XYZ file of C-alpha atoms in Angstrom:
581
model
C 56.427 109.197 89.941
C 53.022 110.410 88.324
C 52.254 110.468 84.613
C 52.456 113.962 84.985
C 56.040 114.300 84.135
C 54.907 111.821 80.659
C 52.529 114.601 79.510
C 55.953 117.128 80.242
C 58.036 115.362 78.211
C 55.422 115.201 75.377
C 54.873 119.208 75.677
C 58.766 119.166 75.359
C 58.875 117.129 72.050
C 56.377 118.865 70.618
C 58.015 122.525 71.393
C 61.338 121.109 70.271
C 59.501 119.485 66.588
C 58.099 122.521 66.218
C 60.803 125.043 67.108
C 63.590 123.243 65.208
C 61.863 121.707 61.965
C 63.447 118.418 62.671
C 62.843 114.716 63.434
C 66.172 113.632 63.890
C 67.409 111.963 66.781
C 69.921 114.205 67.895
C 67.457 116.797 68.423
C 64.660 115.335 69.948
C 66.255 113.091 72.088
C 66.733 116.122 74.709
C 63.234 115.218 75.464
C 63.443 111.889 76.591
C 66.850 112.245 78.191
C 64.816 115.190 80.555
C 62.136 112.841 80.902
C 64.844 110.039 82.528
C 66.817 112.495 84.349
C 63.914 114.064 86.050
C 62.623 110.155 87.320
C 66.092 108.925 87.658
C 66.552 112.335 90.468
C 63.830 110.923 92.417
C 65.802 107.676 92.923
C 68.615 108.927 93.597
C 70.225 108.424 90.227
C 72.967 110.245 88.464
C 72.088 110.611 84.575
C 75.288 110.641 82.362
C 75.088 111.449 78.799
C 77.258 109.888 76.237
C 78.630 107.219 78.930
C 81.319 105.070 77.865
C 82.288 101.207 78.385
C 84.145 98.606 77.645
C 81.990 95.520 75.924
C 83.261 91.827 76.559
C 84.762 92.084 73.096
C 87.235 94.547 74.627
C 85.581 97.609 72.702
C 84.904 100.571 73.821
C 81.208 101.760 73.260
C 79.374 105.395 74.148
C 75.959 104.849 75.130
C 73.036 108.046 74.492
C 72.801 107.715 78.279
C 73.155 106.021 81.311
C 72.017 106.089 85.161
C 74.282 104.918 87.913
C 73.853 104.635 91.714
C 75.437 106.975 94.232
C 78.034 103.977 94.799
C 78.731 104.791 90.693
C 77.117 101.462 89.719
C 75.533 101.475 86.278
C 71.437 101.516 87.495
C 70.509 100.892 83.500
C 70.830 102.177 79.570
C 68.987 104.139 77.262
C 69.806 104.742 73.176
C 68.081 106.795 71.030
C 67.178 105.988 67.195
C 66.129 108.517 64.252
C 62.335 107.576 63.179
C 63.701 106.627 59.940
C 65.969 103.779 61.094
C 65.318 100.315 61.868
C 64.468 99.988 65.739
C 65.044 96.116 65.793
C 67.769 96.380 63.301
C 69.558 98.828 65.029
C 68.981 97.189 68.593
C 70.015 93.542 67.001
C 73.291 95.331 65.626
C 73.787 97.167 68.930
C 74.068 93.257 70.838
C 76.283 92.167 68.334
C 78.458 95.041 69.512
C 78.009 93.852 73.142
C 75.947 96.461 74.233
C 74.303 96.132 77.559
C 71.637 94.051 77.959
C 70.671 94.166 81.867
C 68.311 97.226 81.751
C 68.143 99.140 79.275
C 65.474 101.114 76.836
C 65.736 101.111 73.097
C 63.377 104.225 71.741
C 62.905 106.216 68.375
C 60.075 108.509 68.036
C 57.364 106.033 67.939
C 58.630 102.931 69.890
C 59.994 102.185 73.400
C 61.881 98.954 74.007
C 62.875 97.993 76.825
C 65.303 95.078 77.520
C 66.084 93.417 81.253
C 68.000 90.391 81.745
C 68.901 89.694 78.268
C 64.831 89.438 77.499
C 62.791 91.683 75.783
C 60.339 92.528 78.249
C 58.255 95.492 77.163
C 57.326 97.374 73.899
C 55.454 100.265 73.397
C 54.083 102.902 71.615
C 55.487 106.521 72.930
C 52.253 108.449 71.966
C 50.169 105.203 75.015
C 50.638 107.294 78.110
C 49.926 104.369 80.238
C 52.160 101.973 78.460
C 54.942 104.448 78.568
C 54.208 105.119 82.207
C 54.189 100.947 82.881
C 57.377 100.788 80.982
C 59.446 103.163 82.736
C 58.403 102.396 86.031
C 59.693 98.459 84.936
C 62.667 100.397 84.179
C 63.166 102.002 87.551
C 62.113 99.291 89.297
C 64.710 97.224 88.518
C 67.325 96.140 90.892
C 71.154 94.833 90.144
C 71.903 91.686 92.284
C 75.034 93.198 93.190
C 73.240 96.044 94.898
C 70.394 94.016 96.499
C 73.658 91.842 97.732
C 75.873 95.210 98.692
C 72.781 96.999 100.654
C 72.460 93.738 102.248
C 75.959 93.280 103.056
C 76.079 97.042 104.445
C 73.193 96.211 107.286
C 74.891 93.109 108.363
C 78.556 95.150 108.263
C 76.959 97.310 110.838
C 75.996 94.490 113.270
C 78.980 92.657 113.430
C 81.970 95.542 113.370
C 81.350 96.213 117.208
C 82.049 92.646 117.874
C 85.061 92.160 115.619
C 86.569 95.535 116.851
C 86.462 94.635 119.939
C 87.992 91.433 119.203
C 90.602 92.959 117.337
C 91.609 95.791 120.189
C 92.171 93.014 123.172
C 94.341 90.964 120.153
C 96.458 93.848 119.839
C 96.535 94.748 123.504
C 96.951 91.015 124.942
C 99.852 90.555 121.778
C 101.302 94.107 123.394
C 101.998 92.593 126.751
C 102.922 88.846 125.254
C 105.304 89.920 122.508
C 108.414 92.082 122.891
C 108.755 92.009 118.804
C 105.626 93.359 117.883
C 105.653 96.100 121.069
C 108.717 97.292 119.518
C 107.489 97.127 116.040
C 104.320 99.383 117.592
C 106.917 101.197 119.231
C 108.706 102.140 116.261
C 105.263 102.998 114.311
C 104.496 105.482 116.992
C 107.549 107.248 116.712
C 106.906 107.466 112.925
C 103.320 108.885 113.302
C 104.425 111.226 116.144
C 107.232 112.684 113.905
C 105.411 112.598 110.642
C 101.248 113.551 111.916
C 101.675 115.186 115.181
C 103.708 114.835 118.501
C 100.401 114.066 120.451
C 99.824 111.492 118.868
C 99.421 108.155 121.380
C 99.554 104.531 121.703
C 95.647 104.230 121.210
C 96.009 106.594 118.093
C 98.524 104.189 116.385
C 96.428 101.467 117.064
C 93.154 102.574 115.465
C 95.811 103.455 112.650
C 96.268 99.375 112.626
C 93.080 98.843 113.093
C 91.701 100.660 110.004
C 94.611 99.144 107.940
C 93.253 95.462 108.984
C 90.002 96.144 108.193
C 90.383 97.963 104.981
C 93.386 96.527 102.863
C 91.513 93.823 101.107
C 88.475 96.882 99.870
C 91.375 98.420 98.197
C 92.823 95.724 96.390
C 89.541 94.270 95.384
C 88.237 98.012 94.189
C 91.467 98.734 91.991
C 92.644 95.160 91.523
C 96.113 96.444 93.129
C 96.871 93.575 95.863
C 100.612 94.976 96.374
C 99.521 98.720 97.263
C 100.401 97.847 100.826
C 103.926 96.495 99.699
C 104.419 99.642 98.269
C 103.205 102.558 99.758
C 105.684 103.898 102.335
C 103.282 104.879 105.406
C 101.168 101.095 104.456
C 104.205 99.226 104.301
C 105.102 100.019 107.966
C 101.428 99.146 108.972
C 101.926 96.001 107.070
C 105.190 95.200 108.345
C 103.179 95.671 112.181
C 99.976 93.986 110.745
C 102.719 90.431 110.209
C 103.445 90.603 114.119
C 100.354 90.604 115.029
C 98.255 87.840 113.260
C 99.657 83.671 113.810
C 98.866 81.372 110.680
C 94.822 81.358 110.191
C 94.133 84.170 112.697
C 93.141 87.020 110.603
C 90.541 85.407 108.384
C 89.216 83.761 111.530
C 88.915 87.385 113.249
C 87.519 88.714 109.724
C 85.377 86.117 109.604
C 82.245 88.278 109.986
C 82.575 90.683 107.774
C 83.685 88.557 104.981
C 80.088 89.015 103.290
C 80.373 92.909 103.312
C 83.856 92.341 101.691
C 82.351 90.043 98.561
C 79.818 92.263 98.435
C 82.517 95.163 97.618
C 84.245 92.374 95.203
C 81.048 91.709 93.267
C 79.621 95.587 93.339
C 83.660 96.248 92.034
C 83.166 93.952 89.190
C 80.939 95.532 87.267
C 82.118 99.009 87.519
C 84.690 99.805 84.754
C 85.650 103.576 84.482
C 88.344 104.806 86.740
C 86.522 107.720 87.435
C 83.083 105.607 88.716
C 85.854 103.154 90.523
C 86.658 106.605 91.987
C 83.125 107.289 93.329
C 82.647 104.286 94.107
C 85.423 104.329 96.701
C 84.886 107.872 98.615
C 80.794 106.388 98.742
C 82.424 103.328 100.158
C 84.799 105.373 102.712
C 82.478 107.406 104.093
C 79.812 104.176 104.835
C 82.966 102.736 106.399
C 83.884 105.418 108.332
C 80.617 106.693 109.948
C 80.219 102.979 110.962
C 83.542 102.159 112.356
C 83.842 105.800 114.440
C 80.818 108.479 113.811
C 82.505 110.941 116.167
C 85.619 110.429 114.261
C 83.818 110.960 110.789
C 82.595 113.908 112.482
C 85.131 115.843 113.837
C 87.558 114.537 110.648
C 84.856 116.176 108.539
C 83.901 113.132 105.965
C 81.887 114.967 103.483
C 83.451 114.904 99.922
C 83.404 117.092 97.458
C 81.017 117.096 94.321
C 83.230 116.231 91.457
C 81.112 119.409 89.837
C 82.551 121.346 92.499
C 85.802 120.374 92.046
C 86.139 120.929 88.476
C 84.330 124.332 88.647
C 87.200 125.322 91.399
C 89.853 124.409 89.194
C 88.835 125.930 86.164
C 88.110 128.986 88.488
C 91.736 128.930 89.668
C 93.096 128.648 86.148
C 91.810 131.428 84.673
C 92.605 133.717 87.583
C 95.873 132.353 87.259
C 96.076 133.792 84.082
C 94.334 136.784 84.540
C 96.463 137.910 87.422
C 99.667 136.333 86.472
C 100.183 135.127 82.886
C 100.300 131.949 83.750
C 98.118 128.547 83.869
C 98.057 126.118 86.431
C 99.717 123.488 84.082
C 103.175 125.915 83.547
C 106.274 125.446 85.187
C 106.578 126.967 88.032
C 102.837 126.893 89.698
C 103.136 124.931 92.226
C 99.951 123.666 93.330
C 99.130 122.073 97.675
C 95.925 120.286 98.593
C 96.382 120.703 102.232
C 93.527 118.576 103.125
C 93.278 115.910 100.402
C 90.648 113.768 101.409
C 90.736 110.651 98.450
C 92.448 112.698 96.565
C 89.895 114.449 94.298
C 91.274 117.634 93.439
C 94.773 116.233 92.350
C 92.439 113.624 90.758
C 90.871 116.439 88.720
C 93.848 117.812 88.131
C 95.558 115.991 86.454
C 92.046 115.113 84.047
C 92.371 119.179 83.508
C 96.328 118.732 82.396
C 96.056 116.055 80.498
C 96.130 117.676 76.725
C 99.739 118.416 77.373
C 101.961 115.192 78.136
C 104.978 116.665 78.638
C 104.345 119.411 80.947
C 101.595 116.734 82.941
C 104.879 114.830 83.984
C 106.859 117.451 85.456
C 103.489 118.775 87.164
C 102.836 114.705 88.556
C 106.385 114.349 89.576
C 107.526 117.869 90.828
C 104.294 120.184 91.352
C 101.654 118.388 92.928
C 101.648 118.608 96.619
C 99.199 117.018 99.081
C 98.214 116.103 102.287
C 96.336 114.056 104.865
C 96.218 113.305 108.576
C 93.747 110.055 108.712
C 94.965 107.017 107.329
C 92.002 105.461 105.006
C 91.540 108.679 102.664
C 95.329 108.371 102.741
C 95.533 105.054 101.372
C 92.172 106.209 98.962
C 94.341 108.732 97.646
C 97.271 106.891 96.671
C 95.572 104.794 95.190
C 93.071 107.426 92.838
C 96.564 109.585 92.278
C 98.610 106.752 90.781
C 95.908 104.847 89.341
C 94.330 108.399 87.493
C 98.029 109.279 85.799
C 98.778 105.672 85.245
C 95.363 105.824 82.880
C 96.345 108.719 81.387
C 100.051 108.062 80.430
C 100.110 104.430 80.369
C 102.830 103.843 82.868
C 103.040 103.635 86.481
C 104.866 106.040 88.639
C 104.676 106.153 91.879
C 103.067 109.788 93.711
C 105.750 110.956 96.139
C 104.660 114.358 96.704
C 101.386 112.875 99.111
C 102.205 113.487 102.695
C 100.764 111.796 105.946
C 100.610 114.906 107.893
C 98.403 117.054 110.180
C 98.644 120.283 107.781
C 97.602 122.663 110.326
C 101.062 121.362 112.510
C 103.040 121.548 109.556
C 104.197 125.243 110.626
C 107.722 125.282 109.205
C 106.847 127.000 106.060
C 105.219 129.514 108.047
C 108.728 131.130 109.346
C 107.380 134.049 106.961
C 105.041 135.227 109.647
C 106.436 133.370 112.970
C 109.809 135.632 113.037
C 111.707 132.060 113.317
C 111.930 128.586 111.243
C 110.255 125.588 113.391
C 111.958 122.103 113.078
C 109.938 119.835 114.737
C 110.364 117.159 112.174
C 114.700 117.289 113.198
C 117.186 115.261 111.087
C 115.311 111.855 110.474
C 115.282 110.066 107.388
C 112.191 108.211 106.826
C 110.769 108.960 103.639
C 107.068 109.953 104.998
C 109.345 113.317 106.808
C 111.514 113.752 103.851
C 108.370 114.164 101.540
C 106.942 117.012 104.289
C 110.543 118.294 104.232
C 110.740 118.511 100.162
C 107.335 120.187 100.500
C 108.153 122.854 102.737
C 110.842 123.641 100.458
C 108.935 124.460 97.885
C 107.196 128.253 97.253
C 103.332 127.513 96.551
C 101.635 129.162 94.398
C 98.311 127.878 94.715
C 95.820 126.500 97.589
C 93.371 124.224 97.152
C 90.513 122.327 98.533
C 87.788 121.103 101.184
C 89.219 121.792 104.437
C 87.016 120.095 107.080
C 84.264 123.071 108.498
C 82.763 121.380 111.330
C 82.934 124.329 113.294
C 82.467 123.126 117.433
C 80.392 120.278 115.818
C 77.208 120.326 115.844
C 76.213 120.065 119.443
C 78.024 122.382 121.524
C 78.050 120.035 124.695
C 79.174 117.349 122.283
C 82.657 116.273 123.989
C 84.331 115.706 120.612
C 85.870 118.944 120.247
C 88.387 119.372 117.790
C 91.785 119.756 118.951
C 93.789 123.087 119.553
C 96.838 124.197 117.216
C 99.102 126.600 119.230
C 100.920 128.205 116.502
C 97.847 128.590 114.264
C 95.245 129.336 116.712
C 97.965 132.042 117.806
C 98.016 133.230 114.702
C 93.696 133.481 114.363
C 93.871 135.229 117.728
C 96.494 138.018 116.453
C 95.017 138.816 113.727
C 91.549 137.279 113.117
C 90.464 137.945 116.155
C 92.438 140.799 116.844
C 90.713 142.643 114.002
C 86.864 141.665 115.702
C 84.617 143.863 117.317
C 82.576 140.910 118.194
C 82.819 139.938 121.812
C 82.396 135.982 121.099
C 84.415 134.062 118.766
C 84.228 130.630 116.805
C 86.865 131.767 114.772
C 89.073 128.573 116.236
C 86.896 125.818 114.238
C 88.657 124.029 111.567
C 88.003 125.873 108.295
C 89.286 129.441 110.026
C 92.160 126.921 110.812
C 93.118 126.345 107.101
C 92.478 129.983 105.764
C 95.151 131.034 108.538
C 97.505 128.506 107.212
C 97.021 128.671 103.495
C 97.727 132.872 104.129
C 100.562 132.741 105.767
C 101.606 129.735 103.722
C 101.165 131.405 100.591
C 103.142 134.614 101.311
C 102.279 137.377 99.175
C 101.371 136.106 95.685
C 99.226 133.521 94.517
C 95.714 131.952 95.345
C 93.777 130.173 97.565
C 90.333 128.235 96.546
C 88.500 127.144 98.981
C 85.000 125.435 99.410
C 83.894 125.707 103.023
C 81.380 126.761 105.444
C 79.607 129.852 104.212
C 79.285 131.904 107.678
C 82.076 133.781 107.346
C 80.032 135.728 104.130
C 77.767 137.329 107.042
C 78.194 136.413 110.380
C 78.815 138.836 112.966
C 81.570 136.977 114.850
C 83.290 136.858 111.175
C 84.315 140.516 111.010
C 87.509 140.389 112.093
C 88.088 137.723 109.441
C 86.232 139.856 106.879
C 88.894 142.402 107.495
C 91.653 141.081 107.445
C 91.314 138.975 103.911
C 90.111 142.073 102.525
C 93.620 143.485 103.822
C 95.780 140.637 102.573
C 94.135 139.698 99.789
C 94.195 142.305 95.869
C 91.060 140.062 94.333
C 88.548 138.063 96.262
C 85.565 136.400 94.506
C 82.787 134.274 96.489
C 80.078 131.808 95.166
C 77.619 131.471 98.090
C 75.719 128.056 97.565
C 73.842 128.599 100.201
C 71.631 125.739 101.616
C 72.195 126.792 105.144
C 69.009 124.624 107.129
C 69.693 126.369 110.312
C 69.290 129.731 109.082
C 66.578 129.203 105.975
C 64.423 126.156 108.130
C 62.483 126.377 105.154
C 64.588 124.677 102.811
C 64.131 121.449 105.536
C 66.342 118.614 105.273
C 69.635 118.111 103.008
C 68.107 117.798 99.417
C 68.838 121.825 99.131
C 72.601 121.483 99.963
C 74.720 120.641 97.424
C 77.429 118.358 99.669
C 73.566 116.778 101.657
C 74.516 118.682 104.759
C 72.707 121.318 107.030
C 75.477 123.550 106.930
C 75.261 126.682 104.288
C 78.258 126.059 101.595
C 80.648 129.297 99.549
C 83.409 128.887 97.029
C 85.890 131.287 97.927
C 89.036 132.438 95.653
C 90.949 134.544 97.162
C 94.212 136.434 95.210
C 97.374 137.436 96.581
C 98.910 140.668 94.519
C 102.240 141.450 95.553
């Protein structure tokens, strides 16, 4: 970083002196908080203003600023002073508070302090250029051991998975043959997945399901400090129950053995992270390094990208007031019932219930009766659970469990569809496990609003690539008759993932209500598109588009991912979309 961006922030300062008459802190602050955002971008940093924590002395403190890591670890500190106060007054009153004292920068109009390591170890005029310059880059120099330890732990993680996965595969494949108990157990877990995900589901499926639980369970307890999740989570207690046939006394900590740095790094990184919502990030970062690790293809064709919590929270409020516009109602009433059919970690119920939270009583009855979501792979699943019911538990102080969260393949789950099929499917029959009985309740229910981050990975990125997505008969039926029905175009993609989930969330949605959707952006303009382009247009009374743009492949000029606001090639559009009856 050059001093360049100094002599900006001092051309800031001087505008804002000048323009508003004042010296106080409040005001000119904006300077300096531009001057750390703009430096802490570079790295990589996420500036948050006003960012609160909770001191050893159990208090909770709001610091003028703070920068934290992609992983939502606090990077460092800053607090701003009026000119008139006392600088070391203020800062020796701020550590009797228990204010940081790891990195962090002290400054009032004339000073800069800058403490690391409980040490003051620079201090410096603001109007010295070069002593400014020296300080910050201190500043952003400085490393937590816990990251230097994670980022460690991460390279190492990558050498030794193959190994243990392989070693764990021929355990659960020579315990198969060896063990009538645990091949029913599988047995029995198979039939659950097949009746609750999707009939084609297979032996090898249900055994990466294991897999993932194995290697996983011990990142989620140590992340939310919940070691019983897997006690009590319907779909994880059945993996659990299979994970106890598998493993003899000793033999899963000797398998694990490997990776048991990667998992104290996690602990460690874990520690020091203390709001929910960072504990949030933290976990989705922490996914997705998992994930494109343990099965890149997978991450691919599963679509792993998450969604900006920005992004989120602009959808929502989006929603809500079209809600209202349209239909004298807010997302919070009775009565709105509200499906995320591809929930990922859980974000937008996440948000949710953040945007519901001013009113108690109707927050309950929205947790326990109008919250609906949904998800086919097994980790975000777990990630999920564990964000829902740890997010309302914060809010209303009391644990209850999140029963409306489905392990299913959305785009299968076609029996709410009868609206458009001409008959009701029923491939989930009369069983009573609860993991069907939640899909069940669901598809009871008339839902009033759609939304979320379907996958849009189109026919991934390489066209010879031989992880294709797979094909949905009833939905891809659907595409053809109408999408595709409606196009002049004489070559079609409309089969990829996010066509998929507009099909469904249509004919899910019947004729009133709203879908919000953040996905792939070619359907705005591309020729193969029209038929789609019609038919919305048809179906849909209101329909409002954000393009984000950022498309690489089209605009080569933008070149890389910085332009993109999810750090993808692929352009990105908010799309609302408003049934009128």
């Amino acid at each position: 970083m050059s001093r360049q961006i100094i002599n900006e922030y001092r051309a800031e300062l001087d505008r804002l002196r000048v323009t508003s008459g004042s010296r106080r802190e409040s005001v000119l602050r904006e300077a300096f908080k531009d001057l750390l955002k703009h430096w802490g971008r570079g790295q990589g940093l996420q500036f948050i203003p006003e960012h609160d924590i909770v001191t050893p002395q159990k208090n909770r403190i709001y610091l003028d600023g703070a920068l934290l890591h992609a992983l939502r670890v606090p990077f460092g500190y800053w607090e701003a002073k009026d000119a008139d106060d006392d600088l070391d007054a203020e800062i020796a009153a701020k550590t009797r508070r228990g204010y940081p004292r790891d990195n962090i920068i002290y400054s009032d109009d004339h000073t800069a302090v800058l403490i690391q390591n409980n040490l003051e170890v620079a201090r410096v005029a603001m109007a010295d250029t070069d002593a400014l310059y020296g300080l910050l880059s201190r500043y952003f120099a400085h490393e937590r051991p816990e990251i230097a330890d994670f980022n460690k732990a991460v390279k190492q993680f990558s050498l030794d998975m193959p190994e243990v996965l392989t070693a764990l595969r021929d355990l659960i494949g020579n315990k198969r043959i060896a063990s009538k108990d645990f091949a029913k157990a599988e047995k029995t877990f198979l039939k659950h997945a097949q009746d609750a995900i999707n009939p084609a589901v297979n032996q090898n499926d249900a055994q990466e399901m294991l897999v993932q639980h194995i290697l996983t369970e011990d990142i989620f307890a140590k992340v939310f400090d919940n070691p019983d999740f897997h006690q009590q989570n319907n779909v994880a207690s059945a993996l659990h129950t299979l994970e106890q046939k598998l493993f003899g006394y000793g033999e899963k900590r000797k398998l694990l053995r490997a990776l048991q740095p990667y998992y104290a790094g996690i602990s460690r990184t874990a520690a020091v992270i203390q709001s929910h919502t960072e504990k949030q990030g933290f976990l989705k970062a922490l996914y997705e390094n998992f994930y494109r690790i343990y099965n890149l293809k997978a991450a691919d064709r599963l679509g792993v990208v998450y969604t900006p919590g920005e992004i989120v929270r602009f959808m929502i409020r989006g929603t809500d007031w079209l809600c209202e516009r349209h239909f004298d109602k807010n997302l919070v009433d009775r009565g709105v019932e509200i499906l995320d059919p591809a929930t990922g970690t859980g974000t937008f119920i996440v948000e949710l219930l953040e945007h519901f939270r001013g009113d108690r009583k109707k927050l309950k009855h929205k947790y326990l009766e109008e919250l609906h979501a949904n998800e086919v792979a097994i980790l975000p699943y777990y990630v999920a659970n564990l964000n829902i019911e740890a997010t309302y538990l914060a809010i209303s102080e009391e644990f209850t469990e999140f029963t409306n969260l489905c392990f299913v393949d959305t785009l299968d789950n076609v029996n709410a569809l009868g609206i458009h099929s001409g008959h009701q499917f029923d491939l989930l029959g009369t069983l009573s496990d609860e993991n069907i009985e939640r899909i069940k309740r669901q598809n009871r229910r008339k839902i009033s609003v759609i939304i979320g981050n379907p996958p849009y990975n189109a026919n991934q990125q390489n066209e010879n690539d031989n992880n294709k997505n797979r094909l949905y008969d009833h939905i891809d039926r659907r595409i053809k008759d109408t999408y595709i029905a409606a196009s002049s175009a004489q070559k079609t993609k409309l089969y990829d993932m996010y066509s998929r989930f507009y099909r469904w969330a249509s004919d899910r949605l019947g004729d009133e209500g709203i879908v919000s959707f953040v996905t792939n952006r070619s359907f705005i303009d591309s020729r193969t598109f029209d038929g789609f382009r019609k038919l919305v247009a048809a179906e849909f009374g209101e329909i409002r588009i954000v393009d984000l743009g950022g498309d690489v492949r089209v605009n080569p000029r933008l070149s890389g991912t910085k332009h993109n606001v999810f750090g993808i090639q692929t352009g990105v559009a908010i799309c609302f979309l408003v049934g009128l009856e």
